[in-house]
Amino acid sequence: MDKGLGLKIQATGEGFLVTKPLPPHSKNHHMYYFYVLQSLKDKNLYFGYSDDLRIRFKEHKGGRVPSTKNRRPLELVYYEAYGSEKDARERERQIKKRAKAYISLKRRITNCLLK
């Protein structure tokens, strides 16, 4: 039963699949990203946020970001999407300033990190 939530419910051989369609892409619905890069050179992590993750990663890879220029090559190992710039910026600040948040994130992405 949908109950007006916009959910799509499909019966499958193993039960039910419940999905919610993504909102239509428009200028009013813009996503912001908190992301984690790992240097292949020294294995260190770099945290950032951006409204266009693809372009920002290309900037990092091309050496156009001073903080990661000398740490290339880089790998994108993790990202989170947010509906507001404030939330993405706050997540970056939280990871950089709070040891517990950093440790929690590192545990979550441990299998994504390069050894």
C-alpha angles and dihedrals in degrees: 000000000000100000091197095295095120092244122155113217120195128181113229132183089261101042132287133333113211119193136169116213117240115251114260114270111252140145088262092056107057125162128218125201136215107201142184124215125189123206113233087202101059103002091237120144127238123196127203146144133227143165091228112039096181094055093041092052090050088052090052092047091048093054094246094126111078096208093058102025094102094039096065140164095062134187125207101229103169144001141178126205123222134185094224136045090226092060094048091047091048091051090053091048091047093053093046096046106033119065093200092054091048093049092047092051092046090053090050094052099034093116091052094055122098115246 
